[in-house]
Short mmCIF file of N, CA, C and O in Angstrom, two decimals:
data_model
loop_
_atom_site.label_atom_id
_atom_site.label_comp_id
_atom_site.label_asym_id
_atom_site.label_seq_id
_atom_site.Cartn_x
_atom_site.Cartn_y
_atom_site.Cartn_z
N UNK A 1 47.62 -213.37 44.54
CA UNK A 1 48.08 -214.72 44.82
C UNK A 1 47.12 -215.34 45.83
O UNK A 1 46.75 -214.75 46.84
N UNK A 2 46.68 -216.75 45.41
CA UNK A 2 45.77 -217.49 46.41
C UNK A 2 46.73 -218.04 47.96
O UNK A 2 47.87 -218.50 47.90
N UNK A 3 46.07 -217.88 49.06
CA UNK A 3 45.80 -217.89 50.10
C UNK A 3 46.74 -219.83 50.10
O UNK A 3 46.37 -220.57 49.18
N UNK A 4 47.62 -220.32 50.93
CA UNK A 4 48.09 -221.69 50.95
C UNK A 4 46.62 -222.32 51.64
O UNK A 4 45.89 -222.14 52.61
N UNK A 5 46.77 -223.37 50.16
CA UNK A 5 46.04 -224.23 50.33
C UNK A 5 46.80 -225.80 50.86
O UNK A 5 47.89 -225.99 50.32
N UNK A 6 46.42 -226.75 51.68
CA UNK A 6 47.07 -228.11 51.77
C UNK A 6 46.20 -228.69 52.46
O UNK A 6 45.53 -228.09 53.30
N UNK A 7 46.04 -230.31 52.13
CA UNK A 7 44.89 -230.89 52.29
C UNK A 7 45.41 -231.46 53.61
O UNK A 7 44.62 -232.38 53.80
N UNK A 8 46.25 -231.46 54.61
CA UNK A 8 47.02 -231.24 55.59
C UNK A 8 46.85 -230.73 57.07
O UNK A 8 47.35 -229.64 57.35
N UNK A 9 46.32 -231.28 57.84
CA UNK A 9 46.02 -230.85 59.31
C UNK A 9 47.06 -230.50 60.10
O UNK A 9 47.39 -231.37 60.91
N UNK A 10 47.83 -229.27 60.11
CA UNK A 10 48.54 -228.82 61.17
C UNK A 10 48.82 -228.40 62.38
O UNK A 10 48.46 -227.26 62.67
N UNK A 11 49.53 -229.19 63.35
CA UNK A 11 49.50 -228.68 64.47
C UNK A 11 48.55 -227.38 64.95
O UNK A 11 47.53 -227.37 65.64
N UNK A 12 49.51 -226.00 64.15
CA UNK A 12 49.11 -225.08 65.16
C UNK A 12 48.51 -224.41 63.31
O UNK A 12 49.01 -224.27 62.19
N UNK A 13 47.17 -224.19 63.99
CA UNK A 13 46.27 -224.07 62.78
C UNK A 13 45.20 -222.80 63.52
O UNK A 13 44.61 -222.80 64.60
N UNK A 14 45.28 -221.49 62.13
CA UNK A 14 44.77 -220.46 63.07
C UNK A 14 44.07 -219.86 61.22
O UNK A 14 44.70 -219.81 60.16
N UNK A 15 42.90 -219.58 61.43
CA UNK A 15 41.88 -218.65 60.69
C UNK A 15 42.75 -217.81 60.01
O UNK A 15 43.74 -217.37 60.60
N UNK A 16 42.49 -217.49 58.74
CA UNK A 16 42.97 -216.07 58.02
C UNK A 16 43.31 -214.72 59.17
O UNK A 16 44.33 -214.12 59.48
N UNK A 17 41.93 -214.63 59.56
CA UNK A 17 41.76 -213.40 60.63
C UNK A 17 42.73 -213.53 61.53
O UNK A 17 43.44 -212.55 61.30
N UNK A 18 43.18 -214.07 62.34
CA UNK A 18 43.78 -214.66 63.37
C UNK A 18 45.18 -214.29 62.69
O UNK A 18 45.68 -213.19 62.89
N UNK A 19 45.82 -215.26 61.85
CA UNK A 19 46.85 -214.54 61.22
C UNK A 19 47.32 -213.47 61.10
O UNK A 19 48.39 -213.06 61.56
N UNK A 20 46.14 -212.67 60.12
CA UNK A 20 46.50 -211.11 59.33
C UNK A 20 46.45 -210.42 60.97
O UNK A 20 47.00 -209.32 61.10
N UNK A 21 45.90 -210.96 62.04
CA UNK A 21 46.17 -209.97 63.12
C UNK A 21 47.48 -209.87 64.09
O UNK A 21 47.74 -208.93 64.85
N UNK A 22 48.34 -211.23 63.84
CA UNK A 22 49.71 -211.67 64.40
C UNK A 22 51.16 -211.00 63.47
O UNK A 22 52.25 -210.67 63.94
N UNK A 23 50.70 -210.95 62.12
CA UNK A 23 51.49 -210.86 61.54
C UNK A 23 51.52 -209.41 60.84
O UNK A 23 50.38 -208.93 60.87
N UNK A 24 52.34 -208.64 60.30
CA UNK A 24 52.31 -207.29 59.31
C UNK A 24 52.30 -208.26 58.29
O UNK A 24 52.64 -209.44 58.16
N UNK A 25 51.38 -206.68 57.07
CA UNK A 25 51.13 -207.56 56.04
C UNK A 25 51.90 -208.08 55.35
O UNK A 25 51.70 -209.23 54.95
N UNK A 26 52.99 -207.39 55.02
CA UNK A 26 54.39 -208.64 54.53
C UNK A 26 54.76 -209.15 54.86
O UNK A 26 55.68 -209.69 54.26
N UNK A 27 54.42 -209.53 56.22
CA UNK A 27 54.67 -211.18 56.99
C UNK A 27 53.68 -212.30 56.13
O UNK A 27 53.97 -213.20 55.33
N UNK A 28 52.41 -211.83 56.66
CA UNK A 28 50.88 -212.44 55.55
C UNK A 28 51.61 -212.60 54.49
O UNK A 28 51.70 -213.78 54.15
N UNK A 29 52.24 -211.75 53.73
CA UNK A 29 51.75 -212.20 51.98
C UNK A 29 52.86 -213.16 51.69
O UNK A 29 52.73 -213.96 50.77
N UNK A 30 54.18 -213.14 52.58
CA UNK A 30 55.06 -214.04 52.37
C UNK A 30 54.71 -215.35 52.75
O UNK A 30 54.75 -216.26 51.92
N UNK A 31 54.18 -215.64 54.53
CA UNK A 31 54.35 -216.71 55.04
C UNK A 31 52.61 -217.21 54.43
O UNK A 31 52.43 -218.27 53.84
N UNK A 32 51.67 -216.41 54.67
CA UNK A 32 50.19 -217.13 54.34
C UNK A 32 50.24 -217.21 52.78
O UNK A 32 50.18 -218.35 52.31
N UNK A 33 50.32 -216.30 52.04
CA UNK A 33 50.03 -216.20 50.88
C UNK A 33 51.40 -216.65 49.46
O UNK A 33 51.57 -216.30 48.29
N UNK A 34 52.24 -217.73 50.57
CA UNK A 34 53.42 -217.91 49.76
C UNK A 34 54.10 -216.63 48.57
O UNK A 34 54.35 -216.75 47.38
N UNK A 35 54.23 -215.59 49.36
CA UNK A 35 54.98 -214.50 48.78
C UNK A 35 56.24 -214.78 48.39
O UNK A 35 56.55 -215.97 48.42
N UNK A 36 57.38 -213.67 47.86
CA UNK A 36 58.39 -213.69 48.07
C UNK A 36 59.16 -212.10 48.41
O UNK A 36 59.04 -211.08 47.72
N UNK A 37 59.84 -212.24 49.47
CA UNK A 37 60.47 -210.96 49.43
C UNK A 37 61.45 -210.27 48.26
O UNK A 37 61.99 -211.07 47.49
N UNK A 38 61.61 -209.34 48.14
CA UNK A 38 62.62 -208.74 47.40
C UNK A 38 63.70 -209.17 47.83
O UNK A 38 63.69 -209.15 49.06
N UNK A 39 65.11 -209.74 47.19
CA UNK A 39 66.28 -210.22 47.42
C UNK A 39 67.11 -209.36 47.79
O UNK A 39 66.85 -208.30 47.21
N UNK A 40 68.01 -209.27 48.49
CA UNK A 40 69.40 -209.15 49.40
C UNK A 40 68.28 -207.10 50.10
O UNK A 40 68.66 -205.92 50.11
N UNK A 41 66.73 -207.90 50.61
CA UNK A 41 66.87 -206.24 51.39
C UNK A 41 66.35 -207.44 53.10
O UNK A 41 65.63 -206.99 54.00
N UNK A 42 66.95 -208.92 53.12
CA UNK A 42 65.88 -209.09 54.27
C UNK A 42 67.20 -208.98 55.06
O UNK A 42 68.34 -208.77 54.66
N UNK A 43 66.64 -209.19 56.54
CA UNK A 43 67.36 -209.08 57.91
C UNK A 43 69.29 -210.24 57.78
O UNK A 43 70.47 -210.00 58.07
N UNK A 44 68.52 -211.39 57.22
CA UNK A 44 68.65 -212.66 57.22
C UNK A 44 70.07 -212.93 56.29
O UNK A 44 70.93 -213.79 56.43
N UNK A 45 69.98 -212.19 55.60
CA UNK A 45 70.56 -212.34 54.15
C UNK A 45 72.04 -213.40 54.37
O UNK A 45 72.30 -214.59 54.24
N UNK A 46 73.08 -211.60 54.94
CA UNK A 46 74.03 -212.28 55.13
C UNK A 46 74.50 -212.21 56.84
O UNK A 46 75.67 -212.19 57.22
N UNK A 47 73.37 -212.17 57.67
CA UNK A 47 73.42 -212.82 59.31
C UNK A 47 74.83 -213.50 58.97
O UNK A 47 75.14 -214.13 57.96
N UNK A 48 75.69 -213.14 60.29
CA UNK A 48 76.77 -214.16 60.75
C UNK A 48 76.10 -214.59 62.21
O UNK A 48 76.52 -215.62 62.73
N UNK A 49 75.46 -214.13 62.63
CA UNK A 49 75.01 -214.77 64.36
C UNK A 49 74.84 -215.89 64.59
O UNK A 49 74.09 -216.43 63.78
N UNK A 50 75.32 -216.64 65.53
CA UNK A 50 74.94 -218.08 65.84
C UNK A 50 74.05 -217.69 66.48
O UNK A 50 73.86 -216.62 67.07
N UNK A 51 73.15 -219.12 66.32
CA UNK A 51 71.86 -219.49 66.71
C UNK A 51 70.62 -220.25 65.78
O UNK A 51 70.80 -220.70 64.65
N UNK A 52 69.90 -220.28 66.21
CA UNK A 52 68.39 -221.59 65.82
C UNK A 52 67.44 -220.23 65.16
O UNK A 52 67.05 -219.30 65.86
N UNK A 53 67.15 -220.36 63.54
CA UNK A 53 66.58 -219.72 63.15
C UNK A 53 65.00 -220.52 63.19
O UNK A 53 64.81 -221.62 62.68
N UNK A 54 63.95 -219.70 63.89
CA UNK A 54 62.58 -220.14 63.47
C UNK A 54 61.26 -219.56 62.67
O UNK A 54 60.94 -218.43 62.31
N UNK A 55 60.90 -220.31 62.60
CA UNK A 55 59.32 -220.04 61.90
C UNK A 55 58.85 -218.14 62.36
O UNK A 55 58.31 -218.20 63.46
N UNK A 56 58.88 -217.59 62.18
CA UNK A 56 58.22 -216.34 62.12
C UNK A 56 56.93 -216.61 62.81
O UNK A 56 56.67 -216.21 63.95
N UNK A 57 56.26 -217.21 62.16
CA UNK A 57 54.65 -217.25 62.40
C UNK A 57 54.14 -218.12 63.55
O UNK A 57 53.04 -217.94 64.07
N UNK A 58 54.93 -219.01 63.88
CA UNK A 58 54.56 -220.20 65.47
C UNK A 58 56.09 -220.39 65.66
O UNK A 58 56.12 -221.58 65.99
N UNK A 59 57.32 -219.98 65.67
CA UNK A 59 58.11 -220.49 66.86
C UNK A 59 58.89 -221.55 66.34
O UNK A 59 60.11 -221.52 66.48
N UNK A 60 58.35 -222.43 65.78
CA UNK A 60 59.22 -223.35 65.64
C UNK A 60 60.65 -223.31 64.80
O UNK A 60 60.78 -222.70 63.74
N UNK A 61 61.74 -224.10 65.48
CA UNK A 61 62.93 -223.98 65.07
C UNK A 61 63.23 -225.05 64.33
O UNK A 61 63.22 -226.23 64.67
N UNK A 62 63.65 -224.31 62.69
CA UNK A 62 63.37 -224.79 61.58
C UNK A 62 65.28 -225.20 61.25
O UNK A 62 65.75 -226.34 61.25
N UNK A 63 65.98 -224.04 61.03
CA UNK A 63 67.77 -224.13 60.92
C UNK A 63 67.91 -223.69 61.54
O UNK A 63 67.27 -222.89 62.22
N UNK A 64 69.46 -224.32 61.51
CA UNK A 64 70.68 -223.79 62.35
C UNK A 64 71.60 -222.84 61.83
O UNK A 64 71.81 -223.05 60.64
N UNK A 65 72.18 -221.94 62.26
CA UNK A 65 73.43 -220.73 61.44
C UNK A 65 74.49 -221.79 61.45
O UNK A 65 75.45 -221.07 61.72
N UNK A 66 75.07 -223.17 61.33
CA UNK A 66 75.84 -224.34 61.20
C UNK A 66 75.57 -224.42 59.15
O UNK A 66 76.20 -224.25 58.12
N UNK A 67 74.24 -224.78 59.60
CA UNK A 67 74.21 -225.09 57.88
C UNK A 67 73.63 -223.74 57.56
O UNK A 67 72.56 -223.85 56.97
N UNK A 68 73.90 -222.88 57.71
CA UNK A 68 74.02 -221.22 56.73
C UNK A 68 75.06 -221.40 55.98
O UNK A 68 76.03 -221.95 56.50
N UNK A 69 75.12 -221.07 54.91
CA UNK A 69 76.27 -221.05 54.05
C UNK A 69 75.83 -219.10 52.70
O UNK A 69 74.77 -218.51 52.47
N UNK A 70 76.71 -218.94 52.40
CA UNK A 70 76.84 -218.07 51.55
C UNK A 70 76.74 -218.25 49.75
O UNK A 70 77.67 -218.46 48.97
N UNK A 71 74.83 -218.02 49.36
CA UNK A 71 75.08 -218.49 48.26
C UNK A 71 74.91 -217.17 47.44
O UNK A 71 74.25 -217.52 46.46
N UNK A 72 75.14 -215.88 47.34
CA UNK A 72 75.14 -214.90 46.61
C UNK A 72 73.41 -214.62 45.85
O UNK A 72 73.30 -213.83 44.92
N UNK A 73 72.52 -215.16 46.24
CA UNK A 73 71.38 -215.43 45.62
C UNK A 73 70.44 -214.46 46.16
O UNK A 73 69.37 -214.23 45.61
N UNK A 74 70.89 -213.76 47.42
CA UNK A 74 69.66 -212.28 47.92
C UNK A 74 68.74 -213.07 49.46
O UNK A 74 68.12 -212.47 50.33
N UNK A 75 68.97 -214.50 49.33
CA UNK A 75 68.01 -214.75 50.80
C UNK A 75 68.78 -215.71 51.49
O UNK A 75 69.51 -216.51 50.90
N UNK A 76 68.63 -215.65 52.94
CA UNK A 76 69.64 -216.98 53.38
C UNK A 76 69.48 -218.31 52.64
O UNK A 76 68.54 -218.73 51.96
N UNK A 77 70.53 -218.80 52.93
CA UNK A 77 70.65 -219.99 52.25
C UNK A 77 71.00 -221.23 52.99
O UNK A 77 72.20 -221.06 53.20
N UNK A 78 70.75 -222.15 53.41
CA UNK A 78 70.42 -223.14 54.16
C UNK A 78 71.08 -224.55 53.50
O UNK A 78 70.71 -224.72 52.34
N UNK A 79 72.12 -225.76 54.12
CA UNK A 79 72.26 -226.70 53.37
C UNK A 79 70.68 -227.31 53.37
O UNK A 79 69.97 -227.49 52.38
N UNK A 80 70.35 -227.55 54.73
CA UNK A 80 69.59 -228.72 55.31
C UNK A 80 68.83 -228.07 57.15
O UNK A 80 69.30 -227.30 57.97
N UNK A 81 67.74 -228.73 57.13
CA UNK A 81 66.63 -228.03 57.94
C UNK A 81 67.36 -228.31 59.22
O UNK A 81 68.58 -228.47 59.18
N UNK A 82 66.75 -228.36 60.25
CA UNK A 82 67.34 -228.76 61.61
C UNK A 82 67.26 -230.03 62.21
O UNK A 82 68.03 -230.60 62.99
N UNK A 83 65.78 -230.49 61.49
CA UNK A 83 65.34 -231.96 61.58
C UNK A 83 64.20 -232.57 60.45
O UNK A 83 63.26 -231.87 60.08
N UNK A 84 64.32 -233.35 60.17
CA UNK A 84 64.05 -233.81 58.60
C UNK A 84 62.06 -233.44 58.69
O UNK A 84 61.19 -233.16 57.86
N UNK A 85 62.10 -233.56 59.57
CA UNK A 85 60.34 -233.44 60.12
C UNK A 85 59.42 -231.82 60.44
O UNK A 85 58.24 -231.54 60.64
N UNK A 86 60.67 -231.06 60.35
CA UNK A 86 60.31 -229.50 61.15
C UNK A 86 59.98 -228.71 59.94
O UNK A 86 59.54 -227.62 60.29
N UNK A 87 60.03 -228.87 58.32
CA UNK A 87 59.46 -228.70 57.28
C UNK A 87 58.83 -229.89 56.16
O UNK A 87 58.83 -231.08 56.47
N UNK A 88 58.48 -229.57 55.26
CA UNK A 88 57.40 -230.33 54.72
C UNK A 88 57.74 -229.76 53.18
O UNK A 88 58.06 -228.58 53.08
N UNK A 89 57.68 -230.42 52.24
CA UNK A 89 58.00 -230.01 50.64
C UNK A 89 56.73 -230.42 50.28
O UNK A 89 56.13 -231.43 50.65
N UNK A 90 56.25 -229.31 49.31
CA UNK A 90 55.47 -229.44 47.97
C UNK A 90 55.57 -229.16 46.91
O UNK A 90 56.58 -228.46 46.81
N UNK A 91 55.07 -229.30 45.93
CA UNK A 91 55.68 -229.67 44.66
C UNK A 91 54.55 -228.39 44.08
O UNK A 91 53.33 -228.30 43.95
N UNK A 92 55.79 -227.47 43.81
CA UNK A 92 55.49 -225.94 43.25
C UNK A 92 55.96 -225.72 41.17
O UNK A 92 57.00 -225.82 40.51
N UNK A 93 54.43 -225.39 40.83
CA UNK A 93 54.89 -225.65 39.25
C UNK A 93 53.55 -223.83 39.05
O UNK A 93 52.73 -223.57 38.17
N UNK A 94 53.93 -223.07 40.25
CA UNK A 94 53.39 -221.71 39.72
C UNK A 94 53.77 -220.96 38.63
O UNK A 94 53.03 -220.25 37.94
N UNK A 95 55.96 -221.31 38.41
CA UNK A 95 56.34 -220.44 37.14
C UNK A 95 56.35 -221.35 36.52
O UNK A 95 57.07 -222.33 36.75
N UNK A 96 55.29 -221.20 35.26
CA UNK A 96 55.19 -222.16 33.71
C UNK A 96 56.73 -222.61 33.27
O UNK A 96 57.72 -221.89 33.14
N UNK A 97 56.58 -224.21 33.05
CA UNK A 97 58.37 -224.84 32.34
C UNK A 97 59.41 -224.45 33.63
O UNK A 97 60.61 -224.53 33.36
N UNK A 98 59.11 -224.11 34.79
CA UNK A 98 60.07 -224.56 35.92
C UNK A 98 59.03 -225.22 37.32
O UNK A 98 58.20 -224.64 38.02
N UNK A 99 59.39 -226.25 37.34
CA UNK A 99 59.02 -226.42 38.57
C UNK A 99 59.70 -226.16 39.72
O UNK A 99 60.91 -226.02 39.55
N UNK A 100 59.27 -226.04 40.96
CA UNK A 100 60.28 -226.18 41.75
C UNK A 100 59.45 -226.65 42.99
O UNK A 100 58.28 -227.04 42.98
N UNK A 101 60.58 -226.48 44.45
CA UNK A 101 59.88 -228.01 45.31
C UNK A 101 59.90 -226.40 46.45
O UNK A 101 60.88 -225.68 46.65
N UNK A 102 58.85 -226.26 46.88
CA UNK A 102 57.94 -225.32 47.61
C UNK A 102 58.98 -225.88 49.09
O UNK A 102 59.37 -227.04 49.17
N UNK A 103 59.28 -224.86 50.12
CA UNK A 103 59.49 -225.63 51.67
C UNK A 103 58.55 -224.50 52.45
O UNK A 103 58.57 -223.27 52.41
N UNK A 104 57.53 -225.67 53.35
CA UNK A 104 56.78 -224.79 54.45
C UNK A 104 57.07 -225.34 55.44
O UNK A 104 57.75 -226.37 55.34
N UNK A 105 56.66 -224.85 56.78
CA UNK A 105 57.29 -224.56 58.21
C UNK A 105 56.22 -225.71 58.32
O UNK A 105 55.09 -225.35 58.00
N UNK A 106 56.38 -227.25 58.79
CA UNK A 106 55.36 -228.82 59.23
C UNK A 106 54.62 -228.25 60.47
O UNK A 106 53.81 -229.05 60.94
N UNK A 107 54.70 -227.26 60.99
CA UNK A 107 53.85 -226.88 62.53
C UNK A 107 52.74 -226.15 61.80
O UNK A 107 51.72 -226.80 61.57
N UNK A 108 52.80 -224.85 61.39
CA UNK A 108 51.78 -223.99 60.97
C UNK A 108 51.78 -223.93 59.18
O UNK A 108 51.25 -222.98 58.60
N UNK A 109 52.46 -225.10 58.41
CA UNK A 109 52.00 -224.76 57.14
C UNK A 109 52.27 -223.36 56.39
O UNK A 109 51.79 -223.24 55.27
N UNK A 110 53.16 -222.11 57.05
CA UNK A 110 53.62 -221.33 56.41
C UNK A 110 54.40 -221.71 55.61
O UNK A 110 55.19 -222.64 55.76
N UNK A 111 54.21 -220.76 54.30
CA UNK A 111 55.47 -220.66 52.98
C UNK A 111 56.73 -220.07 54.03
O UNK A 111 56.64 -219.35 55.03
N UNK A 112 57.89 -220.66 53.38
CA UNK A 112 59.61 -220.57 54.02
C UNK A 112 60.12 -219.80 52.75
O UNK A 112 60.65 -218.69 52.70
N UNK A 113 59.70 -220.98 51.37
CA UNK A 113 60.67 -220.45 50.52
C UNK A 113 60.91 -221.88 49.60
O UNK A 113 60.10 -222.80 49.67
N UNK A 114 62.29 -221.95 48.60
CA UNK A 114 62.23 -222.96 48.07
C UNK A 114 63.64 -224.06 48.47
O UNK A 114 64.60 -223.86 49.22
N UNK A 115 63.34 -225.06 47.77
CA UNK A 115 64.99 -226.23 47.72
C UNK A 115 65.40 -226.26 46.33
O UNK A 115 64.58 -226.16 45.41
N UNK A 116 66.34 -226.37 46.18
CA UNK A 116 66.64 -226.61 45.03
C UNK A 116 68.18 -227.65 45.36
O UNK A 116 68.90 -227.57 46.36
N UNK A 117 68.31 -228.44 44.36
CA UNK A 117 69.66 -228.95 43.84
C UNK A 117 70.73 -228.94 42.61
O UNK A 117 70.72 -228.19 41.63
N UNK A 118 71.60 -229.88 42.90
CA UNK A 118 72.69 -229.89 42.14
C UNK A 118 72.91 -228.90 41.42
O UNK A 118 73.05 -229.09 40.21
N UNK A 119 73.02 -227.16 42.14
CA UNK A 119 73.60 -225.91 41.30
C UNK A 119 75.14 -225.92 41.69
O UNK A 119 76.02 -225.17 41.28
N UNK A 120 75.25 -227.02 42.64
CA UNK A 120 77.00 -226.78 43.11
C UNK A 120 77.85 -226.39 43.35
O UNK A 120 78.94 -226.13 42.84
N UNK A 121 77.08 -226.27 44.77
CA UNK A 121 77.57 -225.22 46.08
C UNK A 121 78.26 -225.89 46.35
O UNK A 121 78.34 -226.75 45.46
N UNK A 122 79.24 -226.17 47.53
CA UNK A 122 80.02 -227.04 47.71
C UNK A 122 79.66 -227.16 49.74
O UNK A 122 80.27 -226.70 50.71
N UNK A 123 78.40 -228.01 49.61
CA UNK A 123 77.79 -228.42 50.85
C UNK A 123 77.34 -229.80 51.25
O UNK A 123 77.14 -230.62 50.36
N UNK A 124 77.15 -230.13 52.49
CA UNK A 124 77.44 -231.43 52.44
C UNK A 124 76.13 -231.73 51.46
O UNK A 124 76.48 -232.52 50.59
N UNK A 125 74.91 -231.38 51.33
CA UNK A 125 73.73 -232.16 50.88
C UNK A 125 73.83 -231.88 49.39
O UNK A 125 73.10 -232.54 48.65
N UNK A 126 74.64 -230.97 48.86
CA UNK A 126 73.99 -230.30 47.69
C UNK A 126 73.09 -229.45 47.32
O UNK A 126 72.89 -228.95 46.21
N UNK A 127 72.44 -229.28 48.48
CA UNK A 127 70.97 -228.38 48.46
C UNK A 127 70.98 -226.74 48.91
O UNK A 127 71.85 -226.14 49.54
N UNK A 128 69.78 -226.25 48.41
CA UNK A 128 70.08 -224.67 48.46
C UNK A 128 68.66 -224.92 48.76
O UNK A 128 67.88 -225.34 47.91
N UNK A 129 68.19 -224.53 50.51
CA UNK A 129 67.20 -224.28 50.80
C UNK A 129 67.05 -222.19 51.42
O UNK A 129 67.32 -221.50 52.40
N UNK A 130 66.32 -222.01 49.75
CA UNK A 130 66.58 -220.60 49.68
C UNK A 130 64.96 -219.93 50.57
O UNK A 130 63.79 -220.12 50.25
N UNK A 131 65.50 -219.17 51.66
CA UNK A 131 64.32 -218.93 52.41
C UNK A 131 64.19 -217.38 52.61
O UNK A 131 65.09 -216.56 52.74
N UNK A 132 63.26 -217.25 52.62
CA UNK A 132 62.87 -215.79 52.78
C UNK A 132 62.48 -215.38 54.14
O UNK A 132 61.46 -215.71 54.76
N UNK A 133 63.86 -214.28 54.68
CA UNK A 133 64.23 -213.74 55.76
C UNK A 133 63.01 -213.65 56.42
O UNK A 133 62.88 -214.30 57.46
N UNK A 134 61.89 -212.83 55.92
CA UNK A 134 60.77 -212.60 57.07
C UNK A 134 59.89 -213.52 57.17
O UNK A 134 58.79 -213.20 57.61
N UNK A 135 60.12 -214.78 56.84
CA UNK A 135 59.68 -216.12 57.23
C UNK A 135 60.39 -216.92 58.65
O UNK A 135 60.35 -218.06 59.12
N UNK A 136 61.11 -215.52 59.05
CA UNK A 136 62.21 -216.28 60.17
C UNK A 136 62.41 -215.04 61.23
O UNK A 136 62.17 -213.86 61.01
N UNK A 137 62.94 -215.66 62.52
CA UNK A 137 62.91 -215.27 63.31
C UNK A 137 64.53 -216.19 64.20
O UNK A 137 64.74 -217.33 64.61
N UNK A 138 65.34 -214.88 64.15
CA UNK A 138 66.70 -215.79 64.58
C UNK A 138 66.85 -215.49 66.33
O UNK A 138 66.83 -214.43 66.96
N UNK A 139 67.01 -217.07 66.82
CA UNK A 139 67.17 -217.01 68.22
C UNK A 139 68.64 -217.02 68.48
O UNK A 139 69.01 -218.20 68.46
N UNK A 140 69.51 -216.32 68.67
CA UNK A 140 70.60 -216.27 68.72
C UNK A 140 71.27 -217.15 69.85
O UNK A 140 70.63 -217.27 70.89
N UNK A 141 72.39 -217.73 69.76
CA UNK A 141 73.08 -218.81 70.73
C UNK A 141 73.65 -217.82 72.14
O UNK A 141 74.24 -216.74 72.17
N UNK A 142 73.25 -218.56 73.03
CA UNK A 142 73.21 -217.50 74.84
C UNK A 142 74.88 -218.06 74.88
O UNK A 142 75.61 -217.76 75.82
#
């Protein structure tokens, strides 16, 4: 799988090298190399902890355990981000005859995972922002 490409100047912007040296490599292949983890083995899955889940790779706090919800699908599941600005959608058409809408972390441009709609969950947005646990890092509420 190719390396995320985006024609996109991000904040916190660091070399391949720099990366693969912050992160284990299944951090890399998920968050740099838009991976995906294997379903229901991440940390994240079914977390009850309150608190501000962030970016793995720079920190930033992406959701809240408020909009965690339980969608049986193997990765947390998210109505809606924390602030409309703290991720960024692209328009992902890697599996042939499905597209789907890519979500990366707006600070460092890491892969999160995907959005999807109207499968009808019963949340306020409708949305299933399905993210992959080791794209995250949960700060738990003091």
């Amino acid at each position: 799988m190719s390396e995320l490409q985006s024609d996109r100047t991000y904040p916190v912007t660091k070399s391949d090298e720099q990366w693969r040296a912050e992160l284990t490599p299944q951090e890399f292949h998920v968050l740099r190399e838009a991976g995906t983890e294997r379903p229901f083995v991440g940390a994240y899955t079914d977390a009850k902890t309150v608190g501000v889940y962030a970016c793995r790779a720079c920190g930033t706090e992406l959701f809240t355990s408020e909009t965690k919800f339980e969608s049986h699908c193997g990765w947390p599941s998210f109505y809606a981000p924390l602030a409309g600005d703290t991720v960024e959608y692209i328009e992902d058409r890697s599996l042939p005859g499905r597209p789907r809408v890519e979500v990366r972390c707006a600070t460092c441009g890491s892969h999160l995972g995907h959005v999807f709609e109207g499968e009808g969950y019963e949340t306020p947005t409708d949305q299933r922002y399905c993210i992959n646990s080791i794209s995250l890092t949960l700060k738990p509420a003091s």
